[in-house]
CSV table of C-alpha atoms in Angstrom, one decimal:
chain,number,residue,atom,x,y,z
A,1,MET,CA,-0.1,-0.2,-0.1
A,2,ASN,CA,1.2,3.5,-0.9
A,3,HIS,CA,0.2,6.0,1.5
A,4,LEU,CA,1.0,8.9,-1.2
A,5,LEU,CA,-1.6,7.4,-3.6
A,6,ILE,CA,-4.0,6.8,-1.0
A,7,THR,CA,-3.8,10.5,0.0
A,8,ARG,CA,-4.1,11.6,-3.6
A,9,ILE,CA,-7.2,9.6,-4.3
A,10,ALA,CA,-8.5,11.0,-0.8
A,11,ARG,CA,-8.0,14.4,-1.9
A,12,GLN,CA,-9.9,13.8,-5.1
A,13,GLU,CA,-12.8,12.3,-3.4
A,14,LEU,CA,-13.0,15.2,-1.0
A,15,LEU,CA,-12.9,17.7,-3.7
A,16,VAL,CA,-15.8,15.9,-5.5
A,17,ASN,CA,-17.7,15.5,-2.7
A,18,ILE,CA,-17.5,18.9,-1.0
A,19,ARG,CA,-18.7,20.3,-4.6
A,20,ASN,CA,-21.4,18.1,-4.5
A,21,LYS,CA,-24.7,20.0,-3.9
A,22,TRP,CA,-26.3,17.3,-1.4
A,23,THR,CA,-23.0,17.6,0.7
A,24,ILE,CA,-23.7,21.4,1.3
A,25,ILE,CA,-27.3,21.1,1.7
A,26,PHE,CA,-26.3,18.4,4.5
A,27,ALA,CA,-23.9,20.9,6.0
A,28,VAL,CA,-26.4,23.8,6.2
A,29,VAL,CA,-29.1,21.6,7.4
A,30,PHE,CA,-27.1,19.9,10.0
A,31,GLY,CA,-25.2,23.6,11.1
A,32,VAL,CA,-28.6,25.1,11.2
A,33,LEU,CA,-30.3,22.3,13.2
A,34,VAL,CA,-27.1,21.9,15.6
A,35,ILE,CA,-27.1,25.7,16.3
A,36,GLY,CA,-31.3,25.7,16.4
A,37,ILE,CA,-31.3,22.8,18.9
A,38,SER,CA,-28.6,24.5,21.5
A,39,TYR,CA,-30.8,27.7,21.2
A,40,ILE,CA,-34.1,26.5,21.3
A,41,GLY,CA,-33.9,23.7,23.7
A,42,ILE,CA,-33.8,25.5,26.6
A,43,MET,CA,-36.9,27.6,25.8
A,44,ALA,CA,-38.9,24.8,26.1
A,45,GLU,CA,-38.2,25.1,29.8
A,46,GLY,CA,-39.0,28.8,30.0
A,47,TYR,CA,-35.9,30.1,29.4
A,48,SER,CA,-34.3,32.3,26.4
A,49,GLY,CA,-30.8,31.8,25.4
A,50,MET,CA,-28.2,29.4,24.9
A,51,GLN,CA,-27.8,26.1,27.1
A,52,ASN,CA,-24.3,25.0,28.1
A,53,PHE,CA,-22.2,22.2,26.5
A,54,THR,CA,-23.5,19.3,28.3
A,55,ARG,CA,-27.3,20.1,27.9
A,56,THR,CA,-26.4,20.9,24.2
A,57,SER,CA,-24.8,17.5,23.6
A,58,ALA,CA,-27.6,15.9,24.9
A,59,SER,CA,-30.2,17.8,23.0
A,60,MET,CA,-28.0,17.2,19.9
A,61,LEU,CA,-27.5,13.3,20.5
A,62,ASN,CA,-30.8,12.4,18.9
A,63,LEU,CA,-30.5,14.6,16.1
A,64,VAL,CA,-26.9,12.9,15.7
A,65,LEU,CA,-28.3,9.2,16.1
A,66,TYR,CA,-31.0,9.7,13.1
A,67,ILE,CA,-29.4,12.0,10.5
A,68,VAL,CA,-25.6,10.9,10.8
A,69,PRO,CA,-26.2,7.4,9.6
A,70,LEU,CA,-28.4,7.9,7.2
A,71,VAL,CA,-26.4,10.6,5.5
A,72,SER,CA,-23.2,8.3,5.9
A,73,LEU,CA,-25.1,5.4,4.4
A,74,ILE,CA,-26.2,7.6,1.4
A,75,MET,CA,-22.9,9.6,0.5
A,76,GLY,CA,-20.7,6.0,0.7
A,77,THR,CA,-23.4,4.1,-1.3
A,78,LEU,CA,-23.0,7.0,-4.0
A,79,SER,CA,-19.7,7.1,-4.1
A,80,PHE,CA,-18.8,3.4,-4.4
A,81,THR,CA,-21.8,3.0,-7.2
A,82,SER,CA,-20.8,5.5,-9.3
A,83,ASP,CA,-20.6,5.5,-12.9
A,84,ARG,CA,-18.9,2.5,-14.7
A,85,GLY,CA,-16.8,5.1,-16.8
A,86,THR,CA,-15.6,6.8,-13.9
A,87,THR,CA,-14.5,3.4,-12.0
A,88,GLU,CA,-13.1,1.9,-14.9
A,89,LEU,CA,-10.6,4.9,-15.7
A,90,LEU,CA,-9.5,5.0,-12.0
A,91,PHE,CA,-8.8,1.3,-11.4
A,92,SER,CA,-7.1,0.8,-14.6
A,93,GLN,CA,-4.4,3.3,-13.3
A,94,PRO,CA,-1.3,1.5,-11.8
A,95,VAL,CA,-2.9,1.3,-8.2
A,96,PHE,CA,-4.0,-1.5,-5.9
A,97,ARG,CA,-7.6,-1.9,-5.4
A,98,GLY,CA,-7.1,-1.5,-1.5
A,99,GLU,CA,-5.4,1.7,-2.3
A,100,VAL,CA,-8.6,3.1,-4.3
A,101,LEU,CA,-10.8,1.7,-1.4
A,102,LEU,CA,-9.0,3.3,1.3
A,103,GLY,CA,-8.4,6.5,-0.5
A,104,LYS,CA,-12.1,7.0,-1.4
A,105,ILE,CA,-13.1,6.1,2.2
A,106,LEU,CA,-11.0,8.7,3.9
A,107,GLY,CA,-11.9,11.3,1.3
A,108,LEU,CA,-15.7,10.8,1.9
A,109,PHE,CA,-14.9,10.5,5.5
A,110,LEU,CA,-13.3,14.2,5.5
A,111,SER,CA,-16.0,15.6,3.3
A,112,LEU,CA,-18.8,14.2,6.1
A,113,LEU,CA,-16.0,15.7,8.9
A,114,LEU,CA,-16.2,19.0,7.4
A,115,SER,CA,-19.9,19.4,6.9
A,116,MET,CA,-20.5,18.2,10.3
A,117,ILE,CA,-17.7,20.1,12.2
A,118,VAL,CA,-18.6,23.3,10.8
A,119,GLY,CA,-22.0,23.3,12.7
A,120,PHE,CA,-20.3,21.7,15.8
A,121,ILE,CA,-17.6,24.7,15.8
A,122,VAL,CA,-20.1,27.6,15.0
A,123,ALA,CA,-22.4,26.0,17.7
A,124,GLY,CA,-19.5,25.7,20.2
A,125,GLY,CA,-18.2,29.2,19.5
A,126,ILE,CA,-21.7,30.5,20.4
A,127,ILE,CA,-21.9,28.6,23.4
A,128,VAL,CA,-18.4,29.3,24.7
A,129,THR,CA,-19.3,33.2,24.2
A,130,VAL,CA,-22.7,32.9,25.9
A,131,THR,CA,-22.4,30.5,28.7
A,132,GLY,CA,-18.4,29.7,29.1
A,133,SER,CA,-16.5,26.8,28.3
A,134,GLU,CA,-17.9,24.6,31.2
A,135,GLY,CA,-18.3,20.9,29.6
A,136,LEU,CA,-16.2,21.8,26.5
A,137,LEU,CA,-14.5,18.5,27.1
A,138,GLN,CA,-17.6,16.7,27.1
A,139,TYR,CA,-18.7,18.3,24.1
A,140,LEU,CA,-15.7,17.5,22.2
A,141,LEU,CA,-15.8,13.8,23.1
A,142,PHE,CA,-19.4,14.0,22.1
A,143,VAL,CA,-18.1,15.2,18.5
A,144,LEU,CA,-15.4,12.6,18.4
A,145,LEU,CA,-18.2,10.1,19.0
A,146,SER,CA,-20.6,11.5,16.0
A,147,LEU,CA,-17.6,11.4,13.6
A,148,LEU,CA,-17.0,7.6,14.8
A,149,LEU,CA,-20.6,6.7,14.0
A,150,ALA,CA,-20.3,8.6,10.5
A,151,LEU,CA,-17.4,6.5,9.9
A,152,VAL,CA,-18.9,3.3,11.2
A,153,PHE,CA,-21.9,4.0,8.9
A,154,LEU,CA,-19.8,4.9,5.8
A,155,VAL,CA,-18.3,1.7,5.9
A,156,VAL,CA,-21.1,-0.3,6.1
A,157,ALA,CA,-22.3,1.7,3.2
A,158,VAL,CA,-19.2,0.9,1.4
A,159,MET,CA,-19.4,-2.9,2.3
A,160,ILE,CA,-23.1,-2.7,1.1
A,161,ALA,CA,-21.8,-1.3,-2.5
A,162,THR,CA,-19.1,-3.5,-2.7
A,163,SER,CA,-21.3,-6.8,-2.4
A,164,ASN,CA,-24.2,-5.4,-4.8
A,165,LYS,CA,-23.5,-4.6,-8.5
A,166,ARG,CA,-26.9,-2.7,-9.1
A,167,LYS,CA,-27.2,0.8,-7.6
A,168,SER,CA,-30.7,0.5,-6.8
A,169,ARG,CA,-30.1,-2.5,-5.0
A,170,SER,CA,-27.5,-1.1,-3.2
A,171,PHE,CA,-29.6,1.9,-2.1
A,172,GLY,CA,-32.4,-0.5,-1.1
A,173,ILE,CA,-30.2,-2.3,1.6
A,174,ALA,CA,-28.5,0.8,2.6
A,175,LEU,CA,-32.0,2.3,3.6
A,176,PHE,CA,-32.8,-0.8,5.1
A,177,ALA,CA,-29.6,-0.9,7.4
A,178,TRP,CA,-30.8,2.5,8.5
A,179,PHE,CA,-34.2,1.5,9.8
A,180,PHE,CA,-32.8,-1.6,11.1
A,181,PHE,CA,-30.0,-0.1,13.3
A,182,VAL,CA,-32.1,3.2,14.0
A,183,LEU,CA,-35.6,2.0,14.4
A,184,PHE,CA,-36.1,-1.7,14.3
A,185,TYR,CA,-33.1,-3.2,16.2
A,186,ASP,CA,-34.1,-2.0,19.8
A,187,LEU,CA,-37.6,-3.5,19.2
A,188,ILE,CA,-36.3,-6.7,18.1
A,189,ILE,CA,-34.1,-7.2,21.0
A,190,LEU,CA,-36.5,-6.0,23.4
A,191,GLY,CA,-39.0,-8.8,21.8
A,192,VAL,CA,-36.3,-11.5,22.3
A,193,SER,CA,-35.4,-10.4,25.7
A,194,LEU,CA,-39.1,-10.8,26.5
A,195,LEU,CA,-38.8,-14.4,25.8
A,196,PHE,CA,-36.2,-14.9,28.5
A,197,LYS,CA,-35.9,-14.0,32.5
A,198,GLY,CA,-33.5,-12.9,34.8
A,199,GLN,CA,-29.7,-13.4,34.3
A,200,THR,CA,-30.4,-14.6,30.7
A,201,ALA,CA,-32.6,-11.7,29.4
A,202,ASN,CA,-30.0,-9.2,31.2
A,203,THR,CA,-27.0,-10.9,29.5
A,204,ILE,CA,-29.0,-10.6,26.0
A,205,LEU,CA,-29.7,-6.8,26.6
A,206,PHE,CA,-25.9,-6.3,27.2
A,207,LEU,CA,-24.6,-8.4,24.4
A,208,SER,CA,-27.1,-6.7,22.2
A,209,LEU,CA,-25.4,-3.3,22.7
A,210,PHE,CA,-22.4,-4.4,20.7
A,211,GLY,CA,-24.5,-5.5,17.8
A,212,ASN,CA,-25.6,-1.9,17.2
A,213,PRO,CA,-23.2,1.2,16.6
A,214,VAL,CA,-26.1,3.6,17.0
A,215,ASP,CA,-26.5,1.9,20.6
A,216,MET,CA,-23.0,2.0,21.3
A,217,VAL,CA,-22.9,5.6,20.6
A,218,ARG,CA,-25.9,6.6,22.3
A,219,ILE,CA,-24.5,4.9,25.7
A,220,ALA,CA,-21.2,6.2,25.3
A,221,ALA,CA,-22.5,9.9,24.8
A,222,LEU,CA,-24.9,9.8,27.8
A,223,ILE,CA,-21.9,8.3,30.1
A,224,ILE,CA,-19.7,11.1,28.6
A,225,LEU,CA,-22.4,13.5,29.5
A,226,ASP,CA,-23.2,12.2,32.9
A,227,ASN,CA,-26.9,11.3,31.7
A,228,VAL,CA,-26.5,7.5,32.4
A,229,SER,CA,-29.0,7.8,35.4
A,230,ILE,CA,-31.6,8.2,32.9
A,231,PHE,CA,-31.3,4.3,32.3
A,232,GLY,CA,-32.1,3.9,36.2
A,233,ALA,CA,-31.0,0.7,37.7
A,234,ALA,CA,-30.1,-0.7,34.2
A,235,GLY,CA,-27.6,2.5,33.5
A,236,ALA,CA,-26.2,1.6,36.9
A,237,ALA,CA,-26.0,-2.3,36.2
A,238,LEU,CA,-24.6,-1.4,32.8
A,239,LEU,CA,-21.6,0.7,34.2
A,240,ARG,CA,-21.1,-2.0,36.7
A,241,PHE,CA,-20.8,-4.7,34.4
A,242,LEU,CA,-18.4,-2.6,32.1
A,243,GLY,CA,-16.3,-1.7,35.0
A,244,GLY,CA,-16.9,2.4,35.7
A,245,SER,CA,-17.5,5.0,33.2
A,246,GLY,CA,-13.9,5.3,31.8
A,247,THR,CA,-13.7,1.7,31.0
A,248,SER,CA,-17.3,1.6,29.5
A,249,VAL,CA,-16.5,4.3,27.1
A,250,ALA,CA,-13.1,2.9,26.2
A,251,LEU,CA,-15.0,-0.3,25.8
A,252,LEU,CA,-17.3,1.3,23.4
A,253,ILE,CA,-15.1,3.2,21.5
A,254,GLY,CA,-12.9,0.0,21.0
A,255,SER,CA,-16.1,-2.0,19.6
A,256,LEU,CA,-16.7,1.0,17.3
A,257,LEU,CA,-13.5,0.6,16.1
A,258,VAL,CA,-14.2,-3.3,15.4
A,259,TRP,CA,-17.2,-2.0,13.5
A,260,ILE,CA,-15.1,0.2,11.2
A,261,GLY,CA,-12.3,-2.7,10.8
A,262,ILE,CA,-14.7,-5.5,9.8
A,263,PRO,CA,-16.4,-3.7,7.0
A,264,ILE,CA,-13.2,-2.6,5.6
A,265,VAL,CA,-11.8,-5.9,5.4
A,266,VAL,CA,-14.8,-7.5,4.0
A,267,SER,CA,-15.0,-4.8,1.2
A,268,HIS,CA,-11.4,-5.1,0.4
A,269,ARG,CA,-11.8,-9.0,-0.1
A,270,LEU,CA,-14.9,-8.4,-2.2
A,271,LEU,CA,-13.2,-5.9,-4.2
A,272,ASN,CA,-10.3,-8.0,-5.1
A,273,LYS,CA,-12.4,-10.9,-6.2
A,274,GLN,CA,-14.9,-9.0,-8.3
A,275,ASP,CA,-15.1,-7.4,-12.1
A,276,ILE,CA,-14.8,-3.7,-11.9
B,1,MET,CA,4.4,-7.3,-25.9
B,2,ILE,CA,1.0,-8.6,-24.5
B,3,VAL,CA,0.4,-12.6,-24.4
B,4,VAL,CA,-3.1,-13.8,-23.9
B,5,GLU,CA,-3.3,-17.6,-23.5
B,6,HIS,CA,-6.6,-19.5,-23.5
B,7,LEU,CA,-8.2,-16.5,-21.7
B,8,THR,CA,-11.8,-17.6,-20.9
B,9,LYS,CA,-14.3,-15.4,-18.8
B,10,GLN,CA,-17.7,-16.6,-17.6
B,11,TYR,CA,-20.6,-14.6,-16.0
B,12,GLY,CA,-22.5,-17.3,-14.3
B,13,LYS,CA,-23.4,-19.9,-17.1
B,14,PHE,CA,-22.6,-17.3,-19.8
B,15,THR,CA,-19.2,-17.3,-21.1
B,16,ALA,CA,-18.3,-13.9,-22.6
B,17,VAL,CA,-14.7,-15.1,-23.6
B,18,ASN,CA,-14.2,-18.8,-24.9
B,19,ASP,CA,-10.3,-19.9,-25.1
B,20,VAL,CA,-8.8,-17.0,-26.8
B,21,SER,CA,-5.3,-17.0,-27.3
B,22,PHE,CA,-3.3,-14.3,-29.3
B,23,THR,CA,0.1,-12.1,-29.1
B,24,VAL,CA,0.5,-8.3,-29.7
B,25,LYS,CA,3.9,-7.5,-30.5
B,26,GLN,CA,5.5,-4.2,-29.4
B,27,GLY,CA,4.6,-1.4,-31.7
B,28,GLU,CA,1.9,-3.0,-33.2
B,29,VAL,CA,-1.7,-1.6,-33.8
B,30,PHE,CA,-4.3,-4.3,-33.1
B,31,ALA,CA,-7.8,-4.1,-33.9
B,32,PHE,CA,-10.7,-6.1,-32.0
B,33,LEU,CA,-13.7,-6.4,-34.4
B,34,GLY,CA,-17.1,-8.0,-33.8
B,35,PRO,CA,-20.6,-7.5,-32.8
B,36,ASN,CA,-21.9,-6.5,-29.9
B,37,GLY,CA,-21.5,-8.9,-26.7
B,38,SER,CA,-18.8,-10.7,-28.8
B,39,GLY,CA,-16.3,-10.4,-26.1
B,40,LYS,CA,-13.9,-7.5,-27.4
B,41,THR,CA,-14.7,-5.3,-24.0
B,42,THR,CA,-14.2,-8.2,-21.5
B,43,THR,CA,-10.8,-9.2,-23.3
B,44,LEU,CA,-9.8,-5.7,-23.3
B,45,LYS,CA,-10.7,-5.2,-19.5
B,46,SER,CA,-8.9,-8.6,-18.8
B,47,ILE,CA,-5.9,-7.1,-20.2
B,48,VAL,CA,-5.7,-4.0,-18.1
B,49,GLY,CA,-7.0,-6.1,-15.0
B,50,LEU,CA,-10.5,-4.9,-14.6
B,51,ASN,CA,-11.9,-8.2,-15.0
B,52,ILE,CA,-10.9,-11.2,-13.5
B,53,PRO,CA,-10.5,-14.4,-16.1
B,54,THR,CA,-12.0,-17.7,-15.0
B,55,SER,CA,-9.0,-19.4,-16.6
B,56,GLY,CA,-6.1,-18.5,-18.8
B,57,SER,CA,-3.5,-16.0,-18.5
B,58,ILE,CA,-2.2,-12.6,-19.6
B,59,HIS,CA,1.2,-11.2,-19.5
B,60,VAL,CA,2.2,-7.8,-20.2
B,61,HIS,CA,6.0,-7.4,-20.8
B,62,GLY,CA,6.1,-10.6,-19.2
B,63,ILE,CA,4.4,-9.5,-15.9
B,64,ASN,CA,1.4,-11.7,-14.9
B,65,VAL,CA,-1.6,-9.1,-15.1
B,66,ARG,CA,-3.6,-11.5,-12.5
B,67,THR,CA,-0.6,-11.7,-9.9
B,68,HIS,CA,1.1,-8.5,-10.5
B,69,SER,CA,-1.4,-6.2,-11.4
B,70,LYS,CA,-0.5,-2.8,-10.3
B,71,ALA,CA,3.3,-3.4,-12.0
B,72,ALA,CA,1.7,-4.3,-15.2
B,73,LYS,CA,-0.6,-1.9,-15.2
B,74,GLN,CA,2.5,0.6,-15.2
B,75,PHE,CA,2.9,-0.1,-18.9
B,76,MET,CA,-0.7,0.4,-19.8
B,77,SER,CA,-3.0,3.2,-20.2
B,78,TYR,CA,-6.9,2.4,-20.8
B,79,LEU,CA,-9.8,4.6,-22.2
B,80,PRO,CA,-13.2,3.0,-21.2
B,81,GLN,CA,-16.0,2.9,-23.9
B,82,ARG,CA,-18.0,5.7,-22.3
B,83,VAL,CA,-15.4,7.9,-19.9
B,84,ILE,CA,-16.9,9.9,-17.3
B,85,PHE,CA,-15.3,12.5,-15.2
B,86,PRO,CA,-16.8,13.8,-12.0
B,87,GLU,CA,-18.9,16.8,-13.2
B,88,THR,CA,-17.8,19.5,-10.8
B,89,LEU,CA,-14.1,18.8,-11.4
B,90,THR,CA,-12.3,21.1,-13.9
B,91,ALA,CA,-10.1,19.4,-17.0
B,92,ARG,CA,-7.2,20.8,-15.2
B,93,GLU,CA,-8.3,19.1,-12.1
B,94,VAL,CA,-8.9,15.8,-13.9
B,95,VAL,CA,-5.7,15.5,-15.9
B,96,ARG,CA,-3.4,16.5,-12.8
B,97,PHE,CA,-5.4,13.8,-10.5
B,98,TYR,CA,-4.7,11.0,-13.3
B,99,SER,CA,-0.8,12.4,-13.9
B,100,SER,CA,-0.1,12.3,-9.8
B,101,LEU,CA,-1.5,8.6,-9.6
B,102,ARG,CA,1.5,7.8,-12.0
B,103,ASN,CA,3.9,10.5,-10.3
B,104,ILE,CA,3.6,12.8,-13.4
B,105,SER,CA,4.0,16.5,-12.1
B,106,LYS,CA,1.6,19.1,-12.2
B,107,SER,CA,3.5,21.2,-14.9
B,108,VAL,CA,3.8,18.1,-17.4
B,109,ALA,CA,-0.1,17.6,-16.8
B,110,ASP,CA,-0.6,21.3,-17.4
B,111,GLU,CA,1.5,21.5,-20.8
B,112,ALA,CA,-0.2,18.4,-21.9
B,113,LEU,CA,-3.5,19.9,-21.6
B,114,SER,CA,-2.4,23.0,-23.3
B,115,ASN,CA,-1.1,20.9,-26.1
B,116,ALA,CA,-4.6,19.3,-26.4
B,117,GLY,CA,-6.0,22.4,-27.3
B,118,PHE,CA,-8.3,23.0,-24.0
B,119,ASN,CA,-7.0,26.6,-23.9
B,120,GLY,CA,-10.1,28.5,-22.6
B,121,PHE,CA,-11.9,25.4,-21.2
B,122,SER,CA,-8.8,24.3,-18.8
B,123,ASP,CA,-10.4,25.5,-15.9
B,124,LYS,CA,-14.0,25.0,-16.6
B,125,PRO,CA,-16.2,22.2,-14.7
B,126,VAL,CA,-16.6,19.3,-17.0
B,127,HIS,CA,-20.3,19.4,-16.9
B,128,GLU,CA,-19.7,22.4,-19.6
B,129,PHE,CA,-18.0,20.0,-22.0
B,130,SER,CA,-19.7,18.3,-25.2
B,131,GLY,CA,-19.2,14.6,-25.4
B,132,GLY,CA,-16.5,14.9,-28.1
B,133,MET,CA,-14.5,17.2,-25.5
B,134,ILE,CA,-14.6,14.7,-22.8
B,135,GLN,CA,-13.7,11.9,-24.9
B,136,ARG,CA,-10.7,14.2,-25.9
B,137,LEU,CA,-9.9,14.8,-22.5
B,138,GLY,CA,-9.9,11.2,-21.7
B,139,MET,CA,-7.4,10.6,-24.6
B,140,THR,CA,-5.1,13.6,-23.2
B,141,VAL,CA,-5.4,11.6,-19.7
B,142,ILE,CA,-4.1,8.4,-21.4
B,143,ALA,CA,-1.7,10.2,-23.7
B,144,ILE,CA,0.0,11.8,-20.6
B,145,PRO,CA,1.9,9.2,-19.0
B,146,ASP,CA,3.6,7.9,-22.2
B,147,SER,CA,2.6,4.4,-21.7
B,148,PRO,CA,4.0,1.9,-24.2
B,149,ILE,CA,0.4,0.2,-24.3
B,150,LEU,CA,-2.8,1.7,-25.1
B,151,LEU,CA,-6.0,0.1,-25.0
B,152,LEU,CA,-9.0,1.8,-26.2
B,153,ASP,CA,-12.7,0.7,-26.1
B,154,GLU,CA,-14.7,1.6,-29.1
B,155,PRO,CA,-13.1,5.1,-28.9
B,156,THR,CA,-15.0,6.5,-31.7
B,157,ALA,CA,-18.4,5.2,-30.5
B,158,ASN,CA,-20.0,8.5,-29.6
B,159,LEU,CA,-17.8,10.9,-31.2
B,160,ASP,CA,-18.8,13.3,-34.4
B,161,PRO,CA,-16.9,13.1,-37.9
B,162,GLN,CA,-14.5,15.7,-36.3
B,163,GLY,CA,-14.1,13.9,-33.4
B,164,VAL,CA,-13.5,10.6,-35.3
B,165,LYS,CA,-10.9,12.4,-37.4
B,166,GLN,CA,-9.0,13.6,-34.0
B,167,PHE,CA,-8.8,10.1,-32.8
B,168,ARG,CA,-7.7,9.0,-36.0
B,169,ASP,CA,-4.6,11.4,-36.0
B,170,PHE,CA,-4.2,10.5,-32.1
B,171,ILE,CA,-3.5,7.0,-33.1
B,172,THR,CA,-1.2,7.7,-36.0
B,173,GLU,CA,0.6,10.0,-33.6
B,174,GLN,CA,0.7,7.3,-31.0
B,175,LYS,CA,2.0,4.6,-33.7
B,176,ALA,CA,4.8,7.1,-35.0
B,177,LYS,CA,5.9,6.9,-31.4
B,178,GLY,CA,6.0,3.2,-31.4
B,179,LYS,CA,3.2,2.7,-28.9
B,180,THR,CA,1.7,-0.5,-28.9
B,181,ILE,CA,-2.4,-0.1,-29.2
B,182,ILE,CA,-5.2,-2.5,-29.2
B,183,PHE,CA,-8.5,-0.7,-29.6
B,184,SER,CA,-12.1,-2.2,-30.4
B,185,THR,CA,-14.3,-0.9,-33.1
B,186,HIS,CA,-17.7,-1.8,-35.1
B,187,LEU,CA,-16.3,0.4,-38.1
B,188,LEU,CA,-14.4,-1.9,-40.4
B,189,ALA,CA,-12.8,1.0,-42.5
B,190,GLU,CA,-11.3,2.3,-39.4
B,191,ALA,CA,-9.8,-1.0,-38.7
B,192,GLU,CA,-8.4,-1.3,-42.1
B,193,GLN,CA,-6.9,2.3,-42.1
B,194,LEU,CA,-5.2,2.0,-38.6
B,195,ALA,CA,-4.6,-1.4,-37.7
B,196,ASP,CA,-1.8,-3.7,-38.4
B,197,ARG,CA,-3.7,-6.7,-37.4
B,198,VAL,CA,-7.3,-7.6,-36.6
B,199,ALA,CA,-8.9,-9.9,-34.5
B,200,ILE,CA,-12.2,-10.7,-35.2
B,201,PHE,CA,-14.5,-11.9,-32.3
B,202,VAL,CA,-17.8,-13.7,-32.7
B,203,SER,CA,-19.8,-15.1,-29.7
B,204,GLY,CA,-16.6,-15.0,-27.3
B,205,LYS,CA,-14.5,-16.9,-29.7
B,206,LEU,CA,-11.6,-15.6,-32.1
B,207,ALA,CA,-13.1,-16.3,-35.3
B,208,ALA,CA,-9.8,-15.1,-37.3
B,209,LEU,CA,-6.8,-13.3,-36.7
B,210,GLU,CA,-4.9,-11.8,-39.6
B,211,SER,CA,-2.6,-9.1,-40.7
B,212,ILE,CA,-4.1,-6.2,-42.8
B,213,ASP,CA,-1.8,-6.9,-45.2
B,214,ASN,CA,-2.6,-10.5,-45.5
B,215,LEU,CA,-6.3,-9.7,-45.5
B,216,ARG,CA,-5.7,-7.2,-48.5
B,217,THR,CA,-3.5,-10.0,-50.7
B,218,THR,CA,-4.8,-13.2,-49.8
B,219,PHE,CA,-8.6,-12.8,-48.8
B,220,LEU,CA,-9.6,-9.5,-50.4
B,221,LYS,CA,-8.9,-10.0,-54.1
B,222,GLU,CA,-12.4,-9.7,-55.0
B,223,GLY,CA,-14.3,-8.2,-51.9
B,224,THR,CA,-14.0,-5.9,-49.4
B,225,ILE,CA,-13.0,-6.2,-45.2
B,226,GLU,CA,-16.9,-6.0,-44.8
B,227,ASP,CA,-17.5,-9.2,-47.0
B,228,LEU,CA,-14.7,-11.1,-45.1
B,229,TYR,CA,-16.4,-9.9,-41.5
B,230,LEU,CA,-19.6,-10.9,-42.6
B,231,HIS,CA,-18.1,-14.1,-43.8
B,232,TYR,CA,-16.7,-14.8,-40.5
B,233,VAL,CA,-19.4,-13.6,-38.5
B,234,GLY,CA,-21.9,-15.9,-40.6
B,235,ASN,CA,-19.7,-18.6,-40.3
B,236,SER,CA,-19.5,-18.6,-36.6
B,237,GLN,CA,-23.4,-17.8,-36.1
B,238,LYS,CA,-24.5,-20.8,-38.2
């Protein structure tokens, strides 16, 4: 693997994506929502003005958990099911397929990062100005988790696109993946856990956490934001099971990295075996 | 030098290329002729490593394309049948990017763009280009690395007469430089005019492999290359 080639492909992918009108629309919508949430959230409680970082991050969490996976899945699928004339010319260059894969993923991720980070930075800047820097570290960790979530669903989209030749099929599976992880997964797990009792049900609930990156980010974010108490006894049990807040977050982030690594390896193997 | 031995490519139960063998010598212009779906594109894409053969082998300058694709691709430049560039990129960004993948400097890429007559359009986005200009940009991209082997898949299929002439001039120019060129075409006159040898593909098989000179002196005394082509296609389809 030549890191210089990967960087050049990434730069090109970034350039193409940041000029894509959908990326720009996402950046604007995301930015407006992030800033809006931090401002409007507290008004519901009868106040007017900005929230501090911890409250803002907690308010943003649901937005991130719904929108980021969807946009990542769409952008990843779009990029890896692009026109044959483009991919043929690119893959006919003296590059390994793995270099193209990593370069495109890196470029796509950077474009996602840029379109998200603008909103986070503007919102962060306003909060610092209005309410001070209390909770800034938690906010930064929350931003990091949001970016990890974007990367997870980006590589999942790449795996979907490389395992399906047809664009429409890839999009269908990507949308199903969004529905599955964001909406259905918890319902299925709750349904399954109802079939069991006591320790078995608890174990199922605990292990199921690692099967869904959306849940992992949700739990890690709530731990970071000191809001795990909203889980009640289950939250306390979770922290006890995982060995405290720090260990829990580290384990969840480590699991997210596994979720990033496996789709990349699978995509690479699929790409090496298929016709372009 | 390109050596293709017993190349077979199957898509499920469909055999796109069936036990095809041929050799292309250095400096030779070689044309693939044949109806749609006869295996021309599949063979070209297999040579450049885009398609993975079901069986058989392809060597380029002695390098096995399947096992050492990156090294083999250093010797080749490939122009797909319908080349597409990201619409938001400018011509300069396109040629600089593809040049960078072969460690060619920006100044060399810019000079090639200027020589290709893109002045005035070099910094315009590709979506403002006509089909002919996009094809010409593709030819510029594949000419910049000065690869000893050029592979062109039906390069004139989407071109107007002016574009076809530009393509012929391009091939003549590259041939004069000693390049090995393989191109696929439906236009028999084009093959006759530009190629040293032709391979006629029918239903995935190589129906004929002849030099243009041999065709002229032996086979075409009383007919045209079109008669010969129809003879092979007709025979194979019976």
